[in-house]
Short mmCIF file of C-alpha atoms in Angstrom, two decimals:
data_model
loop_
_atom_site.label_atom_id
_atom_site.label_comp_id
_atom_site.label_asym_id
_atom_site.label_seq_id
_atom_site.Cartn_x
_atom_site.Cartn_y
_atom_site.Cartn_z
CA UNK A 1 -8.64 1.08 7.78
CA UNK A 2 -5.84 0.15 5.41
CA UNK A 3 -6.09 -2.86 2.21
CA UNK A 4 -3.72 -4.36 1.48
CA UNK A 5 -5.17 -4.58 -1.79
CA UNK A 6 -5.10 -0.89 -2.40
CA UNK A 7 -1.69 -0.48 -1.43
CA UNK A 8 -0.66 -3.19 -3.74
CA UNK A 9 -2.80 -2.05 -6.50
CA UNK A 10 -0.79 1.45 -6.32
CA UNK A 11 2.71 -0.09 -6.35
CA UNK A 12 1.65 -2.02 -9.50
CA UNK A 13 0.20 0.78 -10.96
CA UNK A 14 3.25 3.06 -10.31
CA UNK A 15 5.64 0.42 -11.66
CA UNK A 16 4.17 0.16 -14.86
CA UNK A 17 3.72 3.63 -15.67
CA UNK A 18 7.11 3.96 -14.76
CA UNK A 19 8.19 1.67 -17.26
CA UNK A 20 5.65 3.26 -19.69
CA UNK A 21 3.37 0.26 -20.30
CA UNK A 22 -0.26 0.53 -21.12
CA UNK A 23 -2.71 -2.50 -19.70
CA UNK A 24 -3.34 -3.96 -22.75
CA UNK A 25 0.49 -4.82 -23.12
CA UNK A 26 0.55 -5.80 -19.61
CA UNK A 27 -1.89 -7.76 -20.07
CA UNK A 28 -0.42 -9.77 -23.11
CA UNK A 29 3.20 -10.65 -21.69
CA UNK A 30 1.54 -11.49 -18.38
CA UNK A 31 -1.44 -13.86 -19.95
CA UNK A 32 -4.16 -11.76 -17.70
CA UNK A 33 -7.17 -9.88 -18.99
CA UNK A 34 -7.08 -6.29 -19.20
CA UNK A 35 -9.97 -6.05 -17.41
CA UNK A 36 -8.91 -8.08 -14.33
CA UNK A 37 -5.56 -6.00 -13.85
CA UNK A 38 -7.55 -2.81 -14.20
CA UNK A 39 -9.12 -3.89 -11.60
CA UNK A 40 -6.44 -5.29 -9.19
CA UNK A 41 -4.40 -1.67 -9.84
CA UNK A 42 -7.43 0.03 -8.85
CA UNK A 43 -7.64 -2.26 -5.50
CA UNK A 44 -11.24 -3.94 -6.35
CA UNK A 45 -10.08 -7.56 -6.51
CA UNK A 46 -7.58 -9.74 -4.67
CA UNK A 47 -4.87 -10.70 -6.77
CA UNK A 48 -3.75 -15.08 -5.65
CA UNK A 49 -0.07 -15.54 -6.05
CA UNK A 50 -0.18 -16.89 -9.39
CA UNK A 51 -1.54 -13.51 -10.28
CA UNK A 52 1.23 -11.44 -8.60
CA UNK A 53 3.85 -14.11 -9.92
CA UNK A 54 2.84 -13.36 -14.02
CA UNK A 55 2.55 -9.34 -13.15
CA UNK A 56 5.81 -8.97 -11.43
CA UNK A 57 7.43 -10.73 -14.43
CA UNK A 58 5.81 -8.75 -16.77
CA UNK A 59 6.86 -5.46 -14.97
CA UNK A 60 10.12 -7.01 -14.61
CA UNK A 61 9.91 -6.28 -10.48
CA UNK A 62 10.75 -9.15 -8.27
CA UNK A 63 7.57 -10.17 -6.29
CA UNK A 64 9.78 -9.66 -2.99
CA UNK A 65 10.43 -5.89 -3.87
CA UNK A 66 6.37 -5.28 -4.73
CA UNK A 67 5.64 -7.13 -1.27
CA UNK A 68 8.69 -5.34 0.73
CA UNK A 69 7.28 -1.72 -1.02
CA UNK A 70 3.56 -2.31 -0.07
CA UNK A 71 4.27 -3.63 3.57
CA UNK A 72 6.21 -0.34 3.68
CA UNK A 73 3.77 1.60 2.20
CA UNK A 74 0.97 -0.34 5.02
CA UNK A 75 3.30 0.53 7.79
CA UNK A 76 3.48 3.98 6.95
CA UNK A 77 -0.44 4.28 6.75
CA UNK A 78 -1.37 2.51 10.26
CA UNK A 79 1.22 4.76 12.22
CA UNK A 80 -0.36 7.80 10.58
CA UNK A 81 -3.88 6.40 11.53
CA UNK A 82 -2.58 5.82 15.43
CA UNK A 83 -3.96 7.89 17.73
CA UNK A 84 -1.04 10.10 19.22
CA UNK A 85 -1.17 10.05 23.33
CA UNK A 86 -1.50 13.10 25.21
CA UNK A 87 0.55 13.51 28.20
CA UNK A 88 -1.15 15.53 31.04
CA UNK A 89 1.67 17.45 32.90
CA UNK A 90 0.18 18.04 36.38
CA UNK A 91 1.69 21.04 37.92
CA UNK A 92 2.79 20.76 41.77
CA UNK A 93 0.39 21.33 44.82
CA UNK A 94 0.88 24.96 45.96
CA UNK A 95 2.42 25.12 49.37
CA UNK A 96 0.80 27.95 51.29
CA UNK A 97 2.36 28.96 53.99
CA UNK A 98 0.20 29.53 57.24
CA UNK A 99 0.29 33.14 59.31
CA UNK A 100 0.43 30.84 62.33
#
């Protein structure tokens, strides 16, 4: 099965290593604990909007482009988790001729 909330924990992880912050000054720009976005990155808590809002400014990301990357990111998880169909090629019925 695929959350949401792990998907969306990785992009915000990835983003703010990328810019090379730590949590703790994550955590003061946005106004969150350090605790509570340890935990969102890490996909163990739902983050509301409000949440999402104050982390995407602090990582400087538009919320649009973290939503756009993790729907991605979902889509590209459920197709690998379909089950691929089989197709049974049925050969045609021998004709044997008759001695008659």
């Amino acid at each position: 099965m695929v959350l949401f909330r792990q998907r969306l924990g990785d992009a915000l992880r990835s983003r703010r290593t990328e810019l090379g912050l730590t949590l703790r000054e994550v955590s003061g720009v946005a106004r969150v604990s350090l605790g509570y976005i340890s935990e969102v990155e890490r996909g163990q808590k739902e983050a509301s909007s409000e949440l999402l809002s104050s982390l995407c400014d602090a990582l400087e990301v538009p919320l649009s482009v973290v939503l756009r990357d993790v729907a991605h990111a979902v889509a590209v998880e459920e197709a690998a988790l379909e089950p691929t169909p089989i197709t049974v090629r049925t050969r045609p019925a021998e004709v044997v001729a008759s001695a008659a």
